[in-house]
Every structure is written in structure tokens, then in C-alpha cells.
mmCIF file of C-alpha atoms and ligand atoms in Angstrom:
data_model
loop_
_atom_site.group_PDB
_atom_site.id
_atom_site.type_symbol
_atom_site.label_atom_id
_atom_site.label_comp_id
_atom_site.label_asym_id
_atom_site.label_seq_id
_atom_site.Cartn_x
_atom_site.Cartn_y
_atom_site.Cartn_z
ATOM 1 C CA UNK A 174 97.936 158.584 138.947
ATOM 2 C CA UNK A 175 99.821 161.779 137.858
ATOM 3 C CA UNK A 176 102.282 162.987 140.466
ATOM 4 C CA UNK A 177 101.555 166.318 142.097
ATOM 5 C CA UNK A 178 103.917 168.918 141.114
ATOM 6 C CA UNK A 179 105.882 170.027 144.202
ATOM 7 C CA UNK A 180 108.271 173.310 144.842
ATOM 8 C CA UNK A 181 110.092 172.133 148.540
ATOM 9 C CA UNK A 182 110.853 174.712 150.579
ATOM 10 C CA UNK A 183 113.168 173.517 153.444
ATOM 11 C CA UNK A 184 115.633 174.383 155.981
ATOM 12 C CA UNK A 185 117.668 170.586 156.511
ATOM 13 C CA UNK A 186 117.473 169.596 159.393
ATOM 14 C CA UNK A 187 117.141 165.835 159.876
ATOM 15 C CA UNK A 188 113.328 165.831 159.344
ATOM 16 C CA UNK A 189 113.479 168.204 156.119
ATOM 17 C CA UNK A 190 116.620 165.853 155.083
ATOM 18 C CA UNK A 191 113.785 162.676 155.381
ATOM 19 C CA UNK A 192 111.466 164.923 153.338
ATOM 20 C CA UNK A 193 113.538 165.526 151.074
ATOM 21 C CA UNK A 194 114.457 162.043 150.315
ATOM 22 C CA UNK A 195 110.702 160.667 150.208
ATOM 23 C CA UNK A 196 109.629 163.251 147.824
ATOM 24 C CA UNK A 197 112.667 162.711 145.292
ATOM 25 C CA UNK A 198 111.285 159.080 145.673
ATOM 26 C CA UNK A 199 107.821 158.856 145.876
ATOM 27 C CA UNK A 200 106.077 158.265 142.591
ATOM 28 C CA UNK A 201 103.089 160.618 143.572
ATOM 29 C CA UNK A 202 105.677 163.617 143.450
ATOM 30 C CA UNK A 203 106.928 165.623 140.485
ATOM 31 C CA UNK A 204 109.726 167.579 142.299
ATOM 32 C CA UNK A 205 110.366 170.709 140.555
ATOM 33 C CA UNK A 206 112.691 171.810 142.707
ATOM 34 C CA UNK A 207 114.302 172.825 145.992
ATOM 35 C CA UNK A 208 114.424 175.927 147.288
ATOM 36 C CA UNK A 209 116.513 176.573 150.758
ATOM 37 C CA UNK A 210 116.425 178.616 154.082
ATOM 38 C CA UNK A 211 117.852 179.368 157.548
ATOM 39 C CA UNK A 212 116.195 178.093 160.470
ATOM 40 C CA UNK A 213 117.448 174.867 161.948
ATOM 41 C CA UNK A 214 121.022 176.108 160.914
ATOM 42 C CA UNK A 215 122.313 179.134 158.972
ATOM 43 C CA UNK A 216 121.778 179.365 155.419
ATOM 44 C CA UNK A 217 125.077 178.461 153.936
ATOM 45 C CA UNK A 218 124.564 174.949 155.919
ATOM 46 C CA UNK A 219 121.248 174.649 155.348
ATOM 47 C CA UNK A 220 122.140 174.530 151.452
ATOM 48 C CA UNK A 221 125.000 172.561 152.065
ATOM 49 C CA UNK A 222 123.355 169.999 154.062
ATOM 50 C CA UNK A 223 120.344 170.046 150.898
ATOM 51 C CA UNK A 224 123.394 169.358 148.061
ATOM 52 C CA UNK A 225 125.210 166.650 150.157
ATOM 53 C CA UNK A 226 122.046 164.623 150.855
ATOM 54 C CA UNK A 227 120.129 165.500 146.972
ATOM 55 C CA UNK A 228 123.398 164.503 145.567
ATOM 56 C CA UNK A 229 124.080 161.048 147.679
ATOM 57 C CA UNK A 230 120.612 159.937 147.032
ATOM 58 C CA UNK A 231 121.153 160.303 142.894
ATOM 59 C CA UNK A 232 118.909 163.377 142.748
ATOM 60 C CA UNK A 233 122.140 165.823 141.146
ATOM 61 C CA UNK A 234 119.720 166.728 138.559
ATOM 62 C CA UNK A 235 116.841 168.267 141.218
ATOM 63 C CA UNK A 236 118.130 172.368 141.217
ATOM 64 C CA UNK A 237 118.782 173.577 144.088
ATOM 65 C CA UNK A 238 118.472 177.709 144.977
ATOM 66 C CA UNK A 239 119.226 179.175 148.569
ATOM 67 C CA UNK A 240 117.029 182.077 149.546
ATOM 68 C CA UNK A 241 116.894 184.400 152.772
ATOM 69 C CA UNK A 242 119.535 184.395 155.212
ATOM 70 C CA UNK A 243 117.028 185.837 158.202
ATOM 71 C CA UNK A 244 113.756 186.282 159.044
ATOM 72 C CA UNK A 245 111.656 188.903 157.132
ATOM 73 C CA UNK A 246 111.983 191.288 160.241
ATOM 74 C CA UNK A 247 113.547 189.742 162.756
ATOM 75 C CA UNK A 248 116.911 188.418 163.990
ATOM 76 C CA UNK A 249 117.592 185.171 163.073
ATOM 77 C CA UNK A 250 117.466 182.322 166.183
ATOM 78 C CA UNK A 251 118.273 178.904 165.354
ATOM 79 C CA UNK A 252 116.680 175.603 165.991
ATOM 80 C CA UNK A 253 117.866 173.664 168.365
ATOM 81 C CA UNK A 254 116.911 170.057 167.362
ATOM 82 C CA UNK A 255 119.459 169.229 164.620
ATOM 83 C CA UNK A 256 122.954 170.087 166.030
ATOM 84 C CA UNK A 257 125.531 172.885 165.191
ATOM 85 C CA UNK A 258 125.743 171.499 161.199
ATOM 86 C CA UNK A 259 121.896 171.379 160.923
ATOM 87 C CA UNK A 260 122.342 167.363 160.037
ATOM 88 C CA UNK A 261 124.916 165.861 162.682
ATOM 89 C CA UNK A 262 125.427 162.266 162.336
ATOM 90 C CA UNK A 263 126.346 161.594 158.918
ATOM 91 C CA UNK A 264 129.748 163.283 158.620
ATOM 92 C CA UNK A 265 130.613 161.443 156.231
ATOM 93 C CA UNK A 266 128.370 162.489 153.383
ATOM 94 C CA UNK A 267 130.810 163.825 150.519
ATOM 95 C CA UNK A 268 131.051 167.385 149.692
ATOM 96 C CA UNK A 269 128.634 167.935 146.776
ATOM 97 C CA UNK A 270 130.137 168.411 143.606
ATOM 98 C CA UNK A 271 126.737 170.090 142.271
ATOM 99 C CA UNK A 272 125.893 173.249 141.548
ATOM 100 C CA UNK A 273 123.711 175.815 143.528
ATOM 101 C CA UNK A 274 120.899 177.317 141.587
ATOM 102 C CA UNK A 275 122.738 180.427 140.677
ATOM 103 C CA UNK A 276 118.964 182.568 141.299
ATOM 104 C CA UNK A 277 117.670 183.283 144.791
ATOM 105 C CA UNK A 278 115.054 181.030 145.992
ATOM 106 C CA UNK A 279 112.684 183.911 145.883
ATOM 107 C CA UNK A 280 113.385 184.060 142.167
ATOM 108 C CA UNK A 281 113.983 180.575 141.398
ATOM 109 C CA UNK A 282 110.176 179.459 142.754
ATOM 110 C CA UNK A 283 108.976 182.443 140.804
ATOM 111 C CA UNK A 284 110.838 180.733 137.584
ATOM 112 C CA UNK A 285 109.526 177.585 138.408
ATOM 113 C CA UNK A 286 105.845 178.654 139.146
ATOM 114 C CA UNK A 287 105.288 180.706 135.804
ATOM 115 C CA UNK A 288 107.077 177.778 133.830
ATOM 116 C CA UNK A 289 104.665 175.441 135.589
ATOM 117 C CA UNK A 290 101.869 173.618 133.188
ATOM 118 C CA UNK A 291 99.221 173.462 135.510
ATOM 119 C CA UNK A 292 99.289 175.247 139.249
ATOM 120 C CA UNK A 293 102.145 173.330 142.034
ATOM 121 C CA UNK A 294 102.190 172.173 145.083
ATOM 122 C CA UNK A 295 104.105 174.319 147.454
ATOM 123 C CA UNK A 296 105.453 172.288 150.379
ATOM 124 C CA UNK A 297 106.925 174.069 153.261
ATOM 125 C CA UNK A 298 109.148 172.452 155.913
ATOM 126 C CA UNK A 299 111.281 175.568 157.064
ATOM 127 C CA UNK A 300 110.504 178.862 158.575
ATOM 128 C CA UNK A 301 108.122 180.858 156.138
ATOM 129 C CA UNK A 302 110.629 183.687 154.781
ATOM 130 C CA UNK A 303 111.246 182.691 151.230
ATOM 131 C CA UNK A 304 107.510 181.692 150.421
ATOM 132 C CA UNK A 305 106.106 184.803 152.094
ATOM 133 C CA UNK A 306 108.516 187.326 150.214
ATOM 134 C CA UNK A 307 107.418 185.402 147.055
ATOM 135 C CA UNK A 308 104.319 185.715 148.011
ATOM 136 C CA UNK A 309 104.908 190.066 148.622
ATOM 137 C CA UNK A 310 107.017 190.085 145.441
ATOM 138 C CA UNK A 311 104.978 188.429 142.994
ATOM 139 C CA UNK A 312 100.885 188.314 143.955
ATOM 140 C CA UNK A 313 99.579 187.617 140.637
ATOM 141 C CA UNK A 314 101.468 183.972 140.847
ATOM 142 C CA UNK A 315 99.033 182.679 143.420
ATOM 143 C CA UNK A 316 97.011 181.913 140.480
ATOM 144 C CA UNK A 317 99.951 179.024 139.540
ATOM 145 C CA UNK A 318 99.745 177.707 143.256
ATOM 146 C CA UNK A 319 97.875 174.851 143.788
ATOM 147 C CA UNK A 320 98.244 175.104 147.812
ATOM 148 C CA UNK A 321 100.474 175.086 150.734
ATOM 149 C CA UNK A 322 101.086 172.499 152.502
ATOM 150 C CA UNK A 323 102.983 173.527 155.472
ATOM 151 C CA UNK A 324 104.648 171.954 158.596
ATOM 152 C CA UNK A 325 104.301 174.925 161.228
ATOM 153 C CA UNK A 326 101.998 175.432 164.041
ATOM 154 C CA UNK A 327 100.328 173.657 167.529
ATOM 155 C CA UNK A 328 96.697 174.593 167.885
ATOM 156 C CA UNK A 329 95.110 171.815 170.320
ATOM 157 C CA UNK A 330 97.526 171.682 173.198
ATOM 158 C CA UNK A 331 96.335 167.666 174.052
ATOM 159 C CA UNK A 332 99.745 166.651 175.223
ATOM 160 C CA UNK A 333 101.862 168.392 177.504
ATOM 161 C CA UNK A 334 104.343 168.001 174.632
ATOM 162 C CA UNK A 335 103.050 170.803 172.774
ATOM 163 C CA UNK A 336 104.512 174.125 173.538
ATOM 164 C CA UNK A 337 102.245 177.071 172.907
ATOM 165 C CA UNK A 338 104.861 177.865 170.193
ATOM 166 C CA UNK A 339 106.466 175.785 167.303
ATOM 167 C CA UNK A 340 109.697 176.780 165.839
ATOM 168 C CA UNK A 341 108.870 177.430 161.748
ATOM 169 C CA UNK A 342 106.150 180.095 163.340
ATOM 170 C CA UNK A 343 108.048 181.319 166.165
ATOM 171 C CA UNK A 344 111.560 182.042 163.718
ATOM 172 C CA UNK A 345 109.349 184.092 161.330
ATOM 173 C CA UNK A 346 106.062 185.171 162.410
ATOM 174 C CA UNK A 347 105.562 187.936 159.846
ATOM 175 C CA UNK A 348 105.693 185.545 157.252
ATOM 176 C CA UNK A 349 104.138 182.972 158.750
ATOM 177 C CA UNK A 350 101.409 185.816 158.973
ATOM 178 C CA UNK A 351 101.622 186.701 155.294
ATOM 179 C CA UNK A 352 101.560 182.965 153.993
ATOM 180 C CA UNK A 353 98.171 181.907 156.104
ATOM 181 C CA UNK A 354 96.558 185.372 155.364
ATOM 182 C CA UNK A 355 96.757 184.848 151.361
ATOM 183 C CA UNK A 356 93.744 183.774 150.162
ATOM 184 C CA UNK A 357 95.364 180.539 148.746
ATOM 185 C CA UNK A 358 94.593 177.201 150.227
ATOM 186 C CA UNK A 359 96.602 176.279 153.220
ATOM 187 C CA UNK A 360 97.354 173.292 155.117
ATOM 188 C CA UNK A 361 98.971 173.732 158.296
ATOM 189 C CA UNK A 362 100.752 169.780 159.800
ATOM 190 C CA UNK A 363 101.869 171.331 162.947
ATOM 191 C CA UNK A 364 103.066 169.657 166.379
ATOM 192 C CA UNK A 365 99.615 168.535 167.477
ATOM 193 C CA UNK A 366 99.820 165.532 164.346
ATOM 194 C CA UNK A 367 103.983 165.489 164.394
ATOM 195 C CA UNK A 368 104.137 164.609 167.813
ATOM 196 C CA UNK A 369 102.424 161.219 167.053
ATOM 197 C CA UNK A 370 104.643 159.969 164.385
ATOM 198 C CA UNK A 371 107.654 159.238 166.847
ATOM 199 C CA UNK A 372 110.640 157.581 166.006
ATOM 200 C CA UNK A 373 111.577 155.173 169.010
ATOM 201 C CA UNK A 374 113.142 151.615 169.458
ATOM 202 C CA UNK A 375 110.441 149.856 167.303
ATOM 203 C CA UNK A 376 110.407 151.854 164.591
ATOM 204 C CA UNK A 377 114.646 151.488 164.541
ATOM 205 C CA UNK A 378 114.225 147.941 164.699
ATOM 206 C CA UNK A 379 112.172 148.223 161.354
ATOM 207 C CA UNK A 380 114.820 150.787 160.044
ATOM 208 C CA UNK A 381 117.409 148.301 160.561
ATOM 209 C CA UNK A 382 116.370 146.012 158.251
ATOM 210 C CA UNK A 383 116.335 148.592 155.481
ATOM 211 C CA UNK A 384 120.058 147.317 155.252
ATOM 212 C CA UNK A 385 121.021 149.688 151.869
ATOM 213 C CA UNK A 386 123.416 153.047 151.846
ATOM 214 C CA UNK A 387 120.308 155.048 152.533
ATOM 215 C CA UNK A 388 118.848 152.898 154.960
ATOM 216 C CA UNK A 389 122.090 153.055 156.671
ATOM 217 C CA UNK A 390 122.114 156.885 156.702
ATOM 218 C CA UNK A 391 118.518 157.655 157.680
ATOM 219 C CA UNK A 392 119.523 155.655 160.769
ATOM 220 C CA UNK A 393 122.484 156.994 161.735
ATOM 221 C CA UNK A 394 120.362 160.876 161.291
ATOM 222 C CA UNK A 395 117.491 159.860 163.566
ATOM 223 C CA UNK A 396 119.992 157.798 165.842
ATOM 224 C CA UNK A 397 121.427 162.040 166.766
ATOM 225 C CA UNK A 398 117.869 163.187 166.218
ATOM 226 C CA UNK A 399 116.335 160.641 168.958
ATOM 227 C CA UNK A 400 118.660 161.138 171.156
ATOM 228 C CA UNK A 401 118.767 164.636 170.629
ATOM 229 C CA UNK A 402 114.589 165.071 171.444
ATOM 230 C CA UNK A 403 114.816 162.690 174.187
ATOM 231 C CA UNK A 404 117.138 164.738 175.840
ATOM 232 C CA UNK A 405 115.171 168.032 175.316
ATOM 233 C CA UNK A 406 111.715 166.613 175.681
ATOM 234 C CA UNK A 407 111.646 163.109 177.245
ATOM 235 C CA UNK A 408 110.484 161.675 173.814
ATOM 236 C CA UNK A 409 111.696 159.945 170.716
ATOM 237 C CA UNK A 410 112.483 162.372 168.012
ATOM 238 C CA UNK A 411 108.993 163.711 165.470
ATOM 239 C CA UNK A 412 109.120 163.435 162.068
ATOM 240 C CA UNK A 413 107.780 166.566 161.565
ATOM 241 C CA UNK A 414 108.519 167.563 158.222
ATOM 242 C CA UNK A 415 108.292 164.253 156.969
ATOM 243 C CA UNK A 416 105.009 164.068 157.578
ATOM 244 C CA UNK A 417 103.530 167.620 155.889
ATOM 245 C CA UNK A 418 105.605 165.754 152.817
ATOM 246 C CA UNK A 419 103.774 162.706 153.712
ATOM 247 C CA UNK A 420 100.101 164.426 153.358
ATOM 248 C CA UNK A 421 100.573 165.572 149.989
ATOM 249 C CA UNK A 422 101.843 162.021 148.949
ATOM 250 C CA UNK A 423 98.638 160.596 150.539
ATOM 251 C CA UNK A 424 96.013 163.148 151.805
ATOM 252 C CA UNK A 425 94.512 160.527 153.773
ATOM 253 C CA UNK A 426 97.364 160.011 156.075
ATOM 254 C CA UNK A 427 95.719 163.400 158.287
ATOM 255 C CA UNK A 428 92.377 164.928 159.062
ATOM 256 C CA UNK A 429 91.523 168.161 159.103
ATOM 257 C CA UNK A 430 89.467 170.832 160.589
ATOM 258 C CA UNK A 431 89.077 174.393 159.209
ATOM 259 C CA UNK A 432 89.574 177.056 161.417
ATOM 260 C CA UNK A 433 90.766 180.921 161.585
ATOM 261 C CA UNK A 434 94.285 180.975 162.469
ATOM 262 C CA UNK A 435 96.202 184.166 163.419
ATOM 263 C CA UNK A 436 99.705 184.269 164.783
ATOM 264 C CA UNK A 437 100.329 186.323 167.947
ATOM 265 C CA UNK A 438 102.901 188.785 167.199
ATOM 266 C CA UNK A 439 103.264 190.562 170.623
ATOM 267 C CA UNK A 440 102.340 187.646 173.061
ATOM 268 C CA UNK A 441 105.256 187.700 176.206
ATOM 269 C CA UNK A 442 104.494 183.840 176.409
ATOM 270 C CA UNK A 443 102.303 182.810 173.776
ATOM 271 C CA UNK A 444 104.671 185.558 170.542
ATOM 272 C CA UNK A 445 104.777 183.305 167.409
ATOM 273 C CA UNK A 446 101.818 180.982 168.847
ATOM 274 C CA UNK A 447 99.561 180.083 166.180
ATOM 275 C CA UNK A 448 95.770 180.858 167.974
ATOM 276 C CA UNK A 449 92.545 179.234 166.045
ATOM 277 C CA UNK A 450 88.913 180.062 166.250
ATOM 278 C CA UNK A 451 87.695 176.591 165.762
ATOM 279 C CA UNK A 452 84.177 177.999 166.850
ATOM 280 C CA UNK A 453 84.167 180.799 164.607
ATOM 281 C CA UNK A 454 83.843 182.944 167.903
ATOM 282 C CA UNK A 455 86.348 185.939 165.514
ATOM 283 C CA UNK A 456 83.822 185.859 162.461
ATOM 284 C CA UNK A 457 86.617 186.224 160.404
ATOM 285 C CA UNK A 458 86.211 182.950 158.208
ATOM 286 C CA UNK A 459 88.308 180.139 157.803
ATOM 287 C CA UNK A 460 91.727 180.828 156.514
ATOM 288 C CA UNK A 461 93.698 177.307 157.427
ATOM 289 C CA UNK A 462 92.972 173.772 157.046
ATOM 290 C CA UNK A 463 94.401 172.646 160.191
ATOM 291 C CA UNK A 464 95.968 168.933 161.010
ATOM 292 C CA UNK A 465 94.074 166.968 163.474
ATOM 293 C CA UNK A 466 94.680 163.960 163.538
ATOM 294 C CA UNK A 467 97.237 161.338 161.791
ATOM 295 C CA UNK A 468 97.690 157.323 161.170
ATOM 296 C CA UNK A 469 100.990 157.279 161.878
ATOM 297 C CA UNK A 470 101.481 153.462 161.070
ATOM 298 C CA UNK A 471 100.431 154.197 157.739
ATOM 299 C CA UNK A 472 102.508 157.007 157.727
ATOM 300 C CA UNK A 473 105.710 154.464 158.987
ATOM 301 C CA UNK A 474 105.067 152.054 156.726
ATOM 302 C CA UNK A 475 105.059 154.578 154.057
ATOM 303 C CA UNK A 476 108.025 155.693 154.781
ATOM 304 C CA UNK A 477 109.914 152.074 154.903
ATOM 305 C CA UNK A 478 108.359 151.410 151.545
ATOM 306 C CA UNK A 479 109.901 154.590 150.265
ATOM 307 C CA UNK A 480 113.309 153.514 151.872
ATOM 308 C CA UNK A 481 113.147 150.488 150.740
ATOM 309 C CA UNK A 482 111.793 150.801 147.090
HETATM 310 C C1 BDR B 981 110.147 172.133 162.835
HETATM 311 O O1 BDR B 981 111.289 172.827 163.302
HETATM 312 C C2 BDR B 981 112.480 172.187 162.889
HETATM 313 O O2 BDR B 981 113.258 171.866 163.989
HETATM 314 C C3 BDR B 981 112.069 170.954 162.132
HETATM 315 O O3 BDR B 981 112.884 170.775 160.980
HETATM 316 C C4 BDR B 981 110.631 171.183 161.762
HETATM 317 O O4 BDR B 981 110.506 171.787 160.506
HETATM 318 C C5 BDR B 981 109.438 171.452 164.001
HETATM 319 O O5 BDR B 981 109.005 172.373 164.943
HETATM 320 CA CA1 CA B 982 112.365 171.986 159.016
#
């Protein structure tokens, strides 16, 4: 099968690090390139973190651009799930020798888009600043996106894991806004499907035996990671971001249900909560195709394959 062309927009972050190495990977993506944001750490280590780990998997020649340094209209708060560096645990990656994209991401997926033969993939597994400025800036390339995949969001509220809020949301509402109001087709992966694909002892035992440099390194990240979500939430740590990459390698992988999703933007509890009208009770339409459910084996055992391959 042809691979899906895909523009990755990603704040690393352990989980966008794991993204990033399945889709520069996976045979079923065309990666066009990498486009970078704050959110789990500041910008300037957020791009650092995406050149060390591009460059020690072999991927020198995937471009790299850095884009907004806060929110659209708000003050920047970090995530909290990654460390100070945004990737703790793997000091020891080398300082990348490659080059940043000398264009802001804003530009650089604008470049990419209009060179684009047929319309791309946007995935997005960061806070929604850069995509929804591109998305204000240029209009008239929605035409060359195919759709957005997004990690972002908790609608169901099952487990009492899921916070009314999730982070990519919650850092920039207004462009979370802008991105699911577009017209384009949207997928949202948020914490109700994340929260199932857990990385615990089994899962490190199979890790283990992926006994190569990256092996080595994608255990030593989710060793912090685990450790780190335990801590906060009495749980392994959720490949979140992996996953939304995951879906677009293999659609199957999720179910969905369309709904009307608006963010609240003035909610004293519930501000940056994503809120959807699964009963079409707003008779506003459907506007996201929203993550339900998830094989998360399949989902594991893609990802060892990936390492492994
Ligand atoms: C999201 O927030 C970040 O911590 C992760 O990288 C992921 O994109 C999960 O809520
Ligand atoms: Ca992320």
C-alpha cells in the first residue's frame, strides 16, 4: 500500500519521542516532516529533544522547524509528565549535529502542504498552537489537508483516571477551538482510548527483549515515564501520542463515534474540557470523530514490531 503522507506536529515528550520514532519507521508513513512546539517543555527543548532523538534513530534527513513559543493567547504552563528536559532518562543522547529548519513551523507546514502531490496527513501530538495559526494564516490550504489526526481531549469520563481536562486542550484552548471548528476532518485520540494502552511490567518484559540501541533507549524513556505516572496517578505511564500515530498507521487500531465537540473556555473546573453532544442534544452537527475505543494488544505488538524491524 502507499504510505500516507504525514506533517508531525509534536511537543517531545516521551510519548511524542515514541511517535516520532514509529512514524520515521513504519512503512505506512511518508514523513514529510516535523514541525515543533512548547507544551511538555519549552520550545528550545522541545526542538532539541526532536533533533537528538530524529538524529540517533538515522532520520538526519527528516527537516525539522520549531514554531510557537506560547499558546495563541495564553501564558504558557508546562506539562508535567516528562521531567524538567521534556525527555529525562536518556542523557546520554548526543547533541545533534543537524540543522533546524531555518522557517517557522507555521511556515514550514505551509511549504510542505502546497509542495504536497496529493492532500497530507496532519498528525498532532502537542498543544494545538502551530496547526491552528496555520490554519488562521493560510485557509485556502485546507484544501491540501487530508485530516487531523489529533491526540487531545477526554469525552467519556469511564475511569476515574480521566480528568475533565487533558493537557494538549487545556495548554491552548483557542486553538484547540480553531483546529476542531474547521470544517476539515478531525480525529480526536484523547485520554478515554490512551489510558488503555499502559505501559507496565509486562509490556517491559516484552521491551526487554528488543535488545538493540533503540530498544535500549525506549526503555530507559518509559522506565522515567512509568515511574513518573505512577507517582502522579497510581498507573503505568499512557502512550498517548503514540497511539493518535498509531491510528493513522492502522485505522483499525480505534473506533469512533461522531459527535459535536466544543471546548469550554471559561469553565472554573471543567476550562479547556473538551464537552461532546453525542446525542445531538446542541443541533450543531458533528464536527469530531471522537476515539472510543482501542485494541491495545494490537496496538503493543505494533509497536514491538516497529522496534524491532
Ligand atoms: C498529552 O500531554 C503530554 O503530556 C503528552 O505528550 C500527550 O501529548 C497527554 O495528555
Ligand atoms: Ca505530546
Amino acid at each position: 500500500m502507499k504510505p500516507v503522507p504525514v506533517l508531525l506536529d509534536c511537543d517531545p515528550g516521551h510519548d511524542d519521542a515514541i511517535a516520532l520514532v514509529m512514524a520515521h519507521r513504519s512503512p505506512a508513513i511518508d514523513l514529510l516532516g516535523v514541525s515543533i512546539v512548547c507544551g511538555n517543555a519549552t520550545l528550545d527543548r522541545t526542538t532539541d529533544n526532536a533533533l537528538r532523538i530524529l538524529e540517533f534513530i538515522g532520520a538526519k534527513d527528516v527537516r525539522v522547524a520549531a514554531g510557537c513559543l506560547s499558546p495563541l493567547a495564553r501564558e504558557l504552563v508546562l506539562g508535567t509528565a516528562d521531567g524538567p528536559s521534556g525527555l529525562e532518562g536518556s542523557p546520554y543522547l548526543p547533541k545533534p549535529k543537524t540543522r533546524l529548519d531555518p522557517l517557522h513551523a507555521v511556515e514550514f507546514l505551509a511549504h510542505h502542504l502546497r509542495a504536497a502531490a496529493e492532500p497530507v496527513t496532519l498528525v498532532a501530538t502537542g498543544p494545538l498552537t502551530n496547526i491552528g495559526f496555520l490554519l488562521l494564516k493560510y485557509p485556502s490550504l485546507k484544501s491540501k489537508i487530508a485530516r487531523i489526526v489529533l491526540m487531545g481531549g477526554a469525552m467519556y469520563r469511564r475511569t476515574e483516571y480521566i480528568t475533565p481536562t487533558e493537557f494538549n486542550i487545556f495548554c491552548d484552548p483557542e486553538a484547540a477551538r480553531i483546529v476542531i471548528n474547521s470544517g476539515l476532518d478531525v480525529t480526536m485520540v484523547g485520554l478515554d482510548v490512551t489510558m488503555h494502552v499502559i505501559v507496565e511490567e509486562p509490556q517491559f518484559a516484552q521491551l526487554r527483549k528488543i535488545d538493540t540501541p533503540l530498544g535500549r533507549v525506549v526503555l530507559d524513556w518509559l522506565k522515567f515515564y512509568e515511574k513518573l505516572h505512577r507517582g502522579q496517578m497510581g498507573v503505568g505511564g499512557a502512550l498517548h501520542d503514540p497511539l493518535a500515530l498509531a491510528a493513522v498507521i492502522d485505522p483499525t487500531l480505534i473506533t469512533t463515534r461522531d459527535a459535536h465537540v466544543a471546548v469550554d473556555l471559561t469553565g472554573t473546573f471543567t476550562f479547556g474540557a473538551t464537552v461532546a453532544d453525542f446525542w445531538n442534544e446542541r443541533q450543531l452537527g458533528t464536527n469530531v470523530h471522537v476515539a472510543s475505543s482501542v485494541d491495545s494488544e494490537r496496538f503493543f505488538n505494533m509497536l514491538y514490531a516497529l522496534l524491532r524491524d
